[in-house]
mmCIF file of C-alpha atoms and ligand atoms in Angstrom:
data_model
loop_
_atom_site.group_PDB
_atom_site.id
_atom_site.type_symbol
_atom_site.label_atom_id
_atom_site.label_comp_id
_atom_site.label_asym_id
_atom_site.label_seq_id
_atom_site.Cartn_x
_atom_site.Cartn_y
_atom_site.Cartn_z
ATOM 1 C CA ILE A 551 -22.369 -26.546 38.895
ATOM 2 C CA LEU A 552 -24.866 -24.342 37.065
ATOM 3 C CA VAL A 553 -24.331 -21.442 39.452
ATOM 4 C CA PHE A 554 -20.600 -21.881 39.146
ATOM 5 C CA ALA A 555 -20.779 -21.898 35.321
ATOM 6 C CA SER A 556 -22.929 -18.793 35.162
ATOM 7 C CA CYS A 557 -20.560 -17.002 37.550
ATOM 8 C CA LEU A 558 -17.679 -17.926 35.301
ATOM 9 C CA SER A 559 -19.345 -16.732 32.099
ATOM 10 C CA GLY A 560 -20.508 -13.608 33.878
ATOM 11 C CA PHE A 561 -16.952 -12.915 34.862
ATOM 12 C CA GLY A 562 -15.761 -13.639 31.322
ATOM 13 C CA LEU A 563 -18.195 -11.110 29.908
ATOM 14 C CA TYR A 564 -17.200 -8.600 32.567
ATOM 15 C CA SER A 565 -13.525 -8.937 31.743
ATOM 16 C CA LEU A 566 -14.218 -8.649 28.006
ATOM 17 C CA VAL A 567 -16.173 -5.421 28.463
ATOM 18 C CA HIS A 568 -13.502 -4.200 30.858
ATOM 19 C CA LYS A 569 -10.781 -4.994 28.318
ATOM 20 C CA ALA A 570 -12.635 -3.206 25.515
ATOM 21 C CA ARG A 571 -13.066 -0.112 27.671
ATOM 22 C CA LYS A 572 -9.415 -0.137 28.698
ATOM 23 C CA HIS A 573 -8.424 -0.562 25.061
ATOM 24 C CA ARG A 574 -10.510 2.434 24.013
ATOM 25 C CA HIS A 575 -9.013 4.542 26.750
ATOM 26 C CA SER A 576 -5.476 3.688 25.745
ATOM 27 C CA MET A 577 -6.438 4.537 22.159
ATOM 28 C CA VAL A 578 -7.690 7.948 23.300
ATOM 29 C CA TYR A 579 -4.431 8.477 25.175
ATOM 30 C CA HIS A 580 -2.301 7.587 22.145
ATOM 31 C CA LEU A 581 -4.529 9.545 19.743
ATOM 32 C CA LYS A 582 -3.933 12.673 21.794
ATOM 33 C CA ASN A 583 -0.204 12.365 21.217
ATOM 34 C CA ALA A 584 -0.358 11.158 17.625
ATOM 35 C CA ILE A 585 -0.197 14.633 16.084
ATOM 36 C CA THR A 586 2.844 15.856 17.994
ATOM 37 C CA LYS A 587 4.507 12.489 17.342
ATOM 38 C CA ASP A 588 3.774 12.885 13.627
ATOM 39 C CA GLU A 589 2.086 9.487 13.361
ATOM 40 C CA PHE A 590 -0.522 10.461 10.757
ATOM 41 C CA SER A 591 0.041 10.198 7.043
ATOM 42 C CA ILE A 592 -2.150 10.605 3.985
ATOM 43 C CA VAL A 593 -2.838 8.314 1.063
ATOM 44 C CA PHE A 594 -4.657 9.446 -2.074
ATOM 45 C CA GLN A 595 -7.140 7.401 -4.090
ATOM 46 C CA PRO A 596 -7.784 8.524 -7.687
ATOM 47 C CA LYS A 597 -11.312 9.406 -8.813
ATOM 48 C CA ILE A 598 -11.889 8.311 -12.403
ATOM 49 C CA ARG A 599 -14.311 9.667 -15.024
ATOM 50 C CA LEU A 600 -15.941 6.436 -16.202
ATOM 51 C CA SER A 601 -16.685 7.509 -19.795
ATOM 52 C CA ASP A 602 -13.007 7.988 -20.763
ATOM 53 C CA SER A 603 -11.127 6.497 -17.773
ATOM 54 C CA MET A 604 -9.441 9.820 -17.028
ATOM 55 C CA PRO A 605 -8.429 10.628 -13.431
ATOM 56 C CA VAL A 606 -10.218 13.839 -12.449
ATOM 57 C CA GLY A 607 -9.295 14.091 -8.780
ATOM 58 C CA VAL A 608 -8.229 12.289 -5.639
ATOM 59 C CA GLU A 609 -9.645 11.555 -2.211
ATOM 60 C CA ALA A 610 -7.307 12.027 0.745
ATOM 61 C CA LEU A 611 -7.564 9.213 3.313
ATOM 62 C CA VAL A 612 -5.802 9.418 6.668
ATOM 63 C CA ARG A 613 -3.562 6.645 7.994
ATOM 64 C CA TRP A 614 -2.415 6.201 11.584
ATOM 65 C CA ASP A 615 0.699 4.173 12.294
ATOM 66 C CA SER A 616 0.870 4.351 16.072
ATOM 67 C CA HIS A 617 4.204 3.612 17.749
ATOM 68 C CA ALA A 618 2.294 2.063 20.637
ATOM 69 C CA LEU A 619 -0.649 0.340 18.908
ATOM 70 C CA GLY A 620 0.566 -0.330 15.373
ATOM 71 C CA VAL A 621 -1.609 0.496 12.366
ATOM 72 C CA VAL A 622 -5.167 1.423 13.384
ATOM 73 C CA ARG A 623 -7.898 1.606 10.726
ATOM 74 C CA PRO A 624 -9.453 5.055 10.188
ATOM 75 C CA ASP A 625 -13.044 3.924 10.607
ATOM 76 C CA VAL A 626 -11.981 2.701 14.074
ATOM 77 C CA PHE A 627 -10.002 5.681 15.345
ATOM 78 C CA ILE A 628 -12.081 8.400 13.650
ATOM 79 C CA GLU A 629 -15.108 7.212 15.589
ATOM 80 C CA VAL A 630 -13.120 7.285 18.844
ATOM 81 C CA ALA A 631 -11.774 10.742 17.987
ATOM 82 C CA GLU A 632 -15.303 12.018 17.312
ATOM 83 C CA LYS A 633 -16.528 10.625 20.613
ATOM 84 C CA TYR A 634 -13.707 12.074 22.712
ATOM 85 C CA GLY A 635 -13.494 15.518 21.130
ATOM 86 C CA LEU A 636 -10.242 14.888 19.251
ATOM 87 C CA ILE A 637 -11.533 15.030 15.682
ATOM 88 C CA ARG A 638 -10.995 18.744 15.028
ATOM 89 C CA LYS A 639 -7.253 18.620 15.571
ATOM 90 C CA ILE A 640 -6.962 15.556 13.380
ATOM 91 C CA THR A 641 -9.017 17.225 10.641
ATOM 92 C CA HIS A 642 -6.783 20.314 10.705
ATOM 93 C CA ARG A 643 -3.737 18.070 10.400
ATOM 94 C CA VAL A 644 -5.265 16.101 7.500
ATOM 95 C CA ILE A 645 -6.163 19.305 5.639
ATOM 96 C CA ASP A 646 -2.688 20.777 6.050
ATOM 97 C CA LEU A 647 -0.874 17.558 5.081
ATOM 98 C CA SER A 648 -3.025 16.757 2.055
ATOM 99 C CA MET A 649 -3.028 20.305 0.663
ATOM 100 C CA ALA A 650 0.749 20.569 1.089
ATOM 101 C CA GLN A 651 1.316 17.248 -0.693
ATOM 102 C CA MET A 652 -1.172 17.925 -3.507
ATOM 103 C CA GLN A 653 -0.096 21.515 -4.114
ATOM 104 C CA ALA A 654 2.093 20.791 -7.159
ATOM 105 C CA THR A 655 -0.409 18.436 -8.809
ATOM 106 C CA LEU A 656 -3.317 20.861 -8.327
ATOM 107 C CA ASP A 657 -1.224 23.706 -9.687
ATOM 108 C CA ALA A 658 -0.308 21.718 -12.814
ATOM 109 C CA LYS A 659 -3.905 20.533 -13.422
ATOM 110 C CA PRO A 660 -6.425 23.351 -12.870
ATOM 111 C CA ASP A 661 -9.441 21.045 -13.320
ATOM 112 C CA PHE A 662 -8.166 18.413 -10.901
ATOM 113 C CA THR A 663 -9.847 18.206 -7.479
ATOM 114 C CA LEU A 664 -8.790 17.252 -3.962
ATOM 115 C CA SER A 665 -11.474 15.659 -1.763
ATOM 116 C CA ILE A 666 -11.076 15.615 2.022
ATOM 117 C CA ASN A 667 -13.327 13.815 4.524
ATOM 118 C CA LEU A 668 -15.022 15.731 7.330
ATOM 119 C CA SER A 669 -17.182 14.575 10.181
ATOM 120 C CA ILE A 670 -20.347 16.419 11.181
ATOM 121 C CA GLN A 671 -18.539 17.913 14.178
ATOM 122 C CA ASP A 672 -16.058 19.529 11.816
ATOM 123 C CA LEU A 673 -18.817 21.084 9.781
ATOM 124 C CA THR A 674 -20.349 22.752 12.824
ATOM 125 C CA ASP A 675 -16.911 24.046 13.898
ATOM 126 C CA LEU A 676 -17.106 27.690 12.826
ATOM 127 C CA SER A 677 -13.331 28.086 12.759
ATOM 128 C CA LEU A 678 -12.938 25.400 10.115
ATOM 129 C CA LEU A 679 -13.911 27.348 6.985
ATOM 130 C CA PRO A 680 -11.542 30.256 7.813
ATOM 131 C CA PHE A 681 -8.806 27.669 8.424
ATOM 132 C CA ILE A 682 -9.485 26.034 5.043
ATOM 133 C CA LEU A 683 -9.466 29.399 3.244
ATOM 134 C CA ALA A 684 -6.164 30.356 4.900
ATOM 135 C CA LYS A 685 -4.590 27.034 3.921
ATOM 136 C CA ALA A 686 -5.870 27.354 0.335
ATOM 137 C CA LYS A 687 -4.228 30.766 0.177
ATOM 138 C CA GLN A 688 -0.981 29.510 1.714
ATOM 139 C CA TYR A 689 -0.715 26.648 -0.808
ATOM 140 C CA LYS A 690 -2.179 28.691 -3.698
ATOM 141 C CA ILE A 691 -5.026 26.226 -4.302
ATOM 142 C CA GLN A 692 -8.193 27.405 -6.063
ATOM 143 C CA HIS A 693 -11.358 26.969 -3.997
ATOM 144 C CA GLU A 694 -12.976 25.256 -6.982
ATOM 145 C CA GLN A 695 -10.419 22.451 -6.649
ATOM 146 C CA LEU A 696 -11.564 21.574 -3.120
ATOM 147 C CA VAL A 697 -14.301 19.116 -2.184
ATOM 148 C CA PHE A 698 -15.282 18.193 1.371
ATOM 149 C CA GLU A 699 -17.021 14.868 1.886
ATOM 150 C CA ILE A 700 -19.353 14.569 4.824
ATOM 151 C CA THR A 701 -20.614 11.349 6.313
ATOM 152 C CA GLU A 702 -23.671 11.192 8.434
ATOM 153 C CA ARG A 703 -22.758 8.761 11.184
ATOM 154 C CA SER A 704 -25.432 9.891 13.597
ATOM 155 C CA ALA A 705 -28.849 11.409 13.204
ATOM 156 C CA GLY A 706 -28.555 15.158 12.868
ATOM 157 C CA ASP A 707 -30.501 18.218 11.888
ATOM 158 C CA SER A 708 -30.078 18.674 8.153
ATOM 159 C CA VAL A 709 -31.863 22.024 8.235
ATOM 160 C CA SER A 710 -29.346 23.627 10.583
ATOM 161 C CA LEU A 711 -26.484 22.274 8.484
ATOM 162 C CA SER A 712 -27.794 23.839 5.294
ATOM 163 C CA ASP A 713 -26.630 27.349 6.269
ATOM 164 C CA ILE A 714 -23.142 26.047 6.957
ATOM 165 C CA VAL A 715 -23.041 24.162 3.669
ATOM 166 C CA LYS A 716 -24.106 27.360 1.921
ATOM 167 C CA GLN A 717 -21.089 29.204 3.330
ATOM 168 C CA TYR A 718 -18.791 26.625 1.740
ATOM 169 C CA THR A 719 -20.508 26.631 -1.642
ATOM 170 C CA GLU A 720 -20.598 30.436 -1.711
ATOM 171 C CA ALA A 721 -16.832 30.379 -1.202
ATOM 172 C CA GLY A 722 -16.555 28.135 -4.281
ATOM 173 C CA ILE A 723 -15.870 24.962 -2.280
ATOM 174 C CA SER A 724 -17.877 21.818 -3.026
ATOM 175 C CA ILE A 725 -19.636 19.647 -0.487
ATOM 176 C CA SER A 726 -20.140 15.948 -1.153
ATOM 177 C CA LEU A 727 -22.561 13.636 0.642
ATOM 178 C CA ASP A 728 -20.464 10.568 1.403
ATOM 179 C CA ASP A 729 -21.705 7.011 1.914
ATOM 180 C CA PHE A 730 -25.037 7.776 0.322
ATOM 181 C CA GLY A 731 -27.516 4.979 0.929
ATOM 182 C CA THR A 732 -26.394 4.345 4.482
ATOM 183 C CA GLY A 733 -26.923 6.447 7.606
ATOM 184 C CA TYR A 734 -29.986 8.027 9.035
ATOM 185 C CA SER A 735 -31.823 10.526 6.902
ATOM 186 C CA ASN A 736 -30.146 10.738 3.522
ATOM 187 C CA LEU A 737 -33.362 11.705 1.769
ATOM 188 C CA ALA A 738 -33.892 14.609 4.160
ATOM 189 C CA TRP A 739 -30.307 15.658 3.497
ATOM 190 C CA LEU A 740 -30.842 15.606 -0.240
ATOM 191 C CA GLY A 741 -33.780 17.929 0.147
ATOM 192 C CA HIS A 742 -32.097 20.446 2.423
ATOM 193 C CA LEU A 743 -28.406 20.511 1.663
ATOM 194 C CA ASP A 744 -26.991 22.248 -1.346
ATOM 195 C CA ALA A 745 -24.498 19.465 -2.058
ATOM 196 C CA SER A 746 -22.580 19.472 -5.359
ATOM 197 C CA GLU A 747 -21.737 15.772 -5.248
ATOM 198 C CA ILE A 748 -23.196 12.521 -4.020
ATOM 199 C CA LYS A 749 -21.077 9.463 -3.296
ATOM 200 C CA VAL A 750 -22.957 6.208 -3.413
ATOM 201 C CA ASP A 751 -21.718 3.861 -0.704
ATOM 202 C CA LYS A 752 -19.641 0.859 -1.667
ATOM 203 C CA SER A 753 -22.220 -1.500 -0.191
ATOM 204 C CA PHE A 754 -24.530 -0.487 -3.064
ATOM 205 C CA THR A 755 -21.835 -0.607 -5.721
ATOM 206 C CA GLN A 756 -20.906 -4.072 -4.561
ATOM 207 C CA SER A 757 -24.444 -5.357 -4.631
ATOM 208 C CA ILE A 758 -24.372 -5.005 -8.439
ATOM 209 C CA GLY A 759 -24.472 -8.418 -10.076
ATOM 210 C CA THR A 760 -25.385 -10.209 -6.871
ATOM 211 C CA ASP A 761 -28.894 -11.391 -6.087
ATOM 212 C CA SER A 762 -28.918 -9.484 -2.814
ATOM 213 C CA ILE A 763 -31.997 -7.518 -1.824
ATOM 214 C CA ASN A 764 -30.155 -4.273 -2.492
ATOM 215 C CA GLN A 765 -30.719 -4.684 -6.235
ATOM 216 C CA THR A 766 -34.140 -3.049 -5.949
ATOM 217 C CA MET A 767 -32.645 -0.237 -3.898
ATOM 218 C CA LEU A 768 -29.867 0.116 -6.424
ATOM 219 C CA ASP A 769 -32.321 0.579 -9.302
ATOM 220 C CA ALA A 770 -34.228 3.139 -7.229
ATOM 221 C CA ILE A 771 -31.039 5.014 -6.364
ATOM 222 C CA PHE A 772 -29.931 5.082 -10.012
ATOM 223 C CA SER A 773 -33.201 6.602 -11.148
ATOM 224 C CA LEU A 774 -33.154 9.099 -8.258
ATOM 225 C CA LEU A 775 -29.566 10.105 -9.059
ATOM 226 C CA GLN A 776 -30.416 10.583 -12.732
ATOM 227 C CA ARG A 777 -32.860 13.331 -11.758
ATOM 228 C CA LEU A 778 -30.448 15.251 -9.533
ATOM 229 C CA ASN A 779 -28.173 17.923 -10.875
ATOM 230 C CA VAL A 780 -25.084 16.756 -8.973
ATOM 231 C CA VAL A 781 -21.790 14.994 -9.609
ATOM 232 C CA ARG A 782 -22.368 11.278 -9.081
ATOM 233 C CA VAL A 783 -19.582 9.202 -7.611
ATOM 234 C CA PHE A 784 -19.634 5.442 -7.050
ATOM 235 C CA GLU A 785 -17.134 4.154 -4.494
ATOM 236 C CA GLY A 786 -15.849 0.632 -4.060
ATOM 237 C CA VAL A 787 -15.830 -0.425 -7.740
ATOM 238 C CA GLU A 788 -13.930 -3.717 -7.751
ATOM 239 C CA THR A 789 -15.144 -5.565 -10.859
ATOM 240 C CA GLN A 790 -15.574 -4.800 -14.561
ATOM 241 C CA GLU A 791 -19.166 -5.985 -14.261
ATOM 242 C CA GLN A 792 -19.887 -3.233 -11.712
ATOM 243 C CA ALA A 793 -18.213 -0.633 -13.931
ATOM 244 C CA ASP A 794 -20.212 -1.732 -17.005
ATOM 245 C CA TYR A 795 -23.487 -1.583 -15.090
ATOM 246 C CA ILE A 796 -22.731 1.919 -13.782
ATOM 247 C CA LEU A 797 -21.723 3.132 -17.251
ATOM 248 C CA GLN A 798 -24.982 1.850 -18.688
ATOM 249 C CA TYR A 799 -27.220 3.515 -16.107
ATOM 250 C CA CYS A 800 -25.138 6.573 -15.273
ATOM 251 C CA PRO A 801 -22.810 7.468 -18.172
ATOM 252 C CA GLN A 802 -21.599 10.639 -16.408
ATOM 253 C CA ALA A 803 -20.450 8.770 -13.318
ATOM 254 C CA ILE A 804 -17.159 9.236 -11.536
ATOM 255 C CA VAL A 805 -15.840 5.995 -10.052
ATOM 256 C CA GLN A 806 -13.408 5.029 -7.357
ATOM 257 C CA GLY A 807 -12.240 1.579 -6.422
ATOM 258 C CA TRP A 808 -9.637 -1.125 -6.500
ATOM 259 C CA LEU A 809 -10.492 -1.935 -10.148
ATOM 260 C CA TYR A 810 -8.792 1.369 -10.999
ATOM 261 C CA ALA A 811 -6.413 2.245 -8.178
ATOM 262 C CA LYS A 812 -5.940 1.723 -4.460
ATOM 263 C CA PRO A 813 -5.139 4.619 -2.135
ATOM 264 C CA MET A 814 -1.409 5.441 -2.430
ATOM 265 C CA PRO A 815 1.222 7.821 -1.040
ATOM 266 C CA ILE A 816 1.857 11.062 -2.942
ATOM 267 C CA ASP A 817 5.034 9.929 -4.773
ATOM 268 C CA GLN A 818 3.233 6.864 -6.155
ATOM 269 C CA LEU A 819 0.246 9.004 -7.090
ATOM 270 C CA GLN A 820 2.448 11.352 -9.071
ATOM 271 C CA SER A 821 3.939 8.546 -11.150
ATOM 272 C CA TYR A 822 0.468 6.996 -11.562
ATOM 273 C CA LEU A 823 -0.845 10.316 -12.899
ATOM 274 C CA SER A 824 2.068 10.867 -15.247
ATOM 275 C CA GLN A 825 1.377 7.432 -16.767
ATOM 276 C CA THR A 826 -2.402 7.708 -17.057
ATOM 277 C CA THR A 827 -2.447 11.254 -18.390
ATOM 278 C CA ASN A 828 0.099 10.314 -21.076
ATOM 279 C CA GLY A 829 -2.372 7.792 -22.395
ATOM 280 C CA LEU A 830 -0.406 4.846 -21.053
ATOM 281 C CA GLY A 831 -3.073 3.995 -18.511
ATOM 282 C CA ARG A 832 -6.116 1.781 -18.828
HETATM 283 P P1 C2E B 1302 -14.932 6.749 2.955
HETATM 284 O O1 C2E B 1302 -14.679 8.216 2.990
HETATM 285 O O2 C2E B 1302 -16.252 6.292 2.457
HETATM 286 O O3 C2E B 1302 -13.743 6.131 2.098
HETATM 287 C C1 C2E B 1302 -13.860 4.995 1.307
HETATM 288 C C2 C2E B 1302 -13.189 3.792 1.931
HETATM 289 O O4 C2E B 1302 -13.286 2.688 1.035
HETATM 290 C C3 C2E B 1302 -11.700 3.971 2.212
HETATM 291 O O5 C2E B 1302 -11.377 3.203 3.376
HETATM 292 C C4 C2E B 1302 -11.055 3.319 0.971
HETATM 293 O O6 C2E B 1302 -9.726 2.896 1.180
HETATM 294 C C5 C2E B 1302 -11.991 2.154 0.754
HETATM 295 N N1 C2E B 1302 -12.002 1.679 -0.627
HETATM 296 C C6 C2E B 1302 -11.683 2.346 -1.746
HETATM 297 N N2 C2E B 1302 -11.868 1.588 -2.845
HETATM 298 C C7 C2E B 1302 -12.330 0.397 -2.399
HETATM 299 C C8 C2E B 1302 -12.727 -0.825 -3.068
HETATM 300 O O7 C2E B 1302 -12.709 -0.957 -4.287
HETATM 301 N N3 C2E B 1302 -13.157 -1.837 -2.270
HETATM 302 C C9 C2E B 1302 -13.216 -1.720 -0.904
HETATM 303 N N4 C2E B 1302 -13.647 -2.774 -0.214
HETATM 304 N N5 C2E B 1302 -12.848 -0.602 -0.259
HETATM 305 C C10 C2E B 1302 -12.418 0.450 -1.003
HETATM 306 P P2 C2E B 1302 -10.438 3.781 4.520
HETATM 307 O O8 C2E B 1302 -9.305 4.534 3.943
HETATM 308 O O9 C2E B 1302 -10.140 2.639 5.429
HETATM 309 O O10 C2E B 1302 -11.388 4.813 5.250
HETATM 310 C C11 C2E B 1302 -12.546 4.394 5.919
HETATM 311 C C12 C2E B 1302 -13.392 5.564 6.340
HETATM 312 O O11 C2E B 1302 -12.723 6.329 7.348
HETATM 313 C C13 C2E B 1302 -13.687 6.562 5.221
HETATM 314 O O12 C2E B 1302 -14.757 6.110 4.431
HETATM 315 C C14 C2E B 1302 -14.023 7.805 6.003
HETATM 316 O O13 C2E B 1302 -15.354 7.773 6.459
HETATM 317 C C15 C2E B 1302 -13.094 7.679 7.204
HETATM 318 N N6 C2E B 1302 -11.897 8.512 6.963
HETATM 319 C C16 C2E B 1302 -10.759 8.229 6.292
HETATM 320 N N7 C2E B 1302 -9.916 9.288 6.300
HETATM 321 C C17 C2E B 1302 -10.556 10.280 6.985
HETATM 322 C C18 C2E B 1302 -10.215 11.639 7.358
HETATM 323 O O14 C2E B 1302 -9.146 12.153 7.025
HETATM 324 N N8 C2E B 1302 -11.134 12.319 8.093
HETATM 325 C C19 C2E B 1302 -12.340 11.765 8.456
HETATM 326 N N9 C2E B 1302 -13.184 12.521 9.186
HETATM 327 N N10 C2E B 1302 -12.685 10.524 8.122
HETATM 328 C C20 C2E B 1302 -11.818 9.783 7.403
HETATM 329 MG MG1 MG B 1303 -14.971 9.746 1.673
HETATM 330 MG MG1 MG B 1304 -17.665 6.849 1.201
HETATM 331 MG MG1 MG B 1305 -17.533 4.574 3.403
#
């Protein structure tokens, strides 16, 4: 009976692994066709200056509504795209779509910024910066209105990235270190990369007011951030308590989160902005 049971569970595990692999392969297959089938769209989440609650920019977030698979979350398919060499095409598509949709808003508000997420593979793609500059020209967007957020999902060489980052900042484009407080060598990054912005990960924001162990880390991060000459963004702000804490320890902070606004399509964003900038907002 024992042998029989272990055979069965062995087979169950095998079929699970097999299923997962098959699933990933079908996702790769459908991802390859997603661009030509126009299955990607962009939503924009406002970035709010905490001291006066004014929206100062947006972050573009990609959405994939696959005809074959339904809605797939970006943190799932971006990782697959990175692994199977499909990320660059997706990034180009995201840049084109989000710049085209934000063109009018950026033109009307010269201090407003558009943030776009990149993966490390994008940053080391030497054709990306020329592509970005050409798109900025096409849509008449000032370089100073563009921010690119990079997430470190795998251990990498921060020293070799610093030259690339320099090319962006010399062109007037800002680089933001996303998901700060997670990942592999954030402190090494801070030392080497000429980033203009740091985004503290939502896991830290959301540990505010809880008795989780991250409280000590949070205090340390706040005091570290206070010494750096960068724009400080806190993502994932969901409660007033979190906002009050951030305001107390980092009065210059920019915040992003469901307490203020969820990511939304461009038409909703435009009516949101016309309300908030007329003083009708929170
Ligand atoms: P991220 O860049 O750190 O984006 C923040 C994520 O937190 C977004 O999830 C956003 O919708 C979510 N969020 C915002 N406010 C709150 C809040 O108050 N509470 C909670 N719980 N969540 C909040 P989303 O859109 O699912 O994106 C997940 C990740 O996928 C992003 O994390 C980013 O790493 C990646 N991603 C999204 N779009 C792109 C893209 O166009 N290119 C690349 N390379 N990566 C992207
Ligand atoms: Mg981001
Ligand atoms: Mg983030
Ligand atoms: Mg994140």
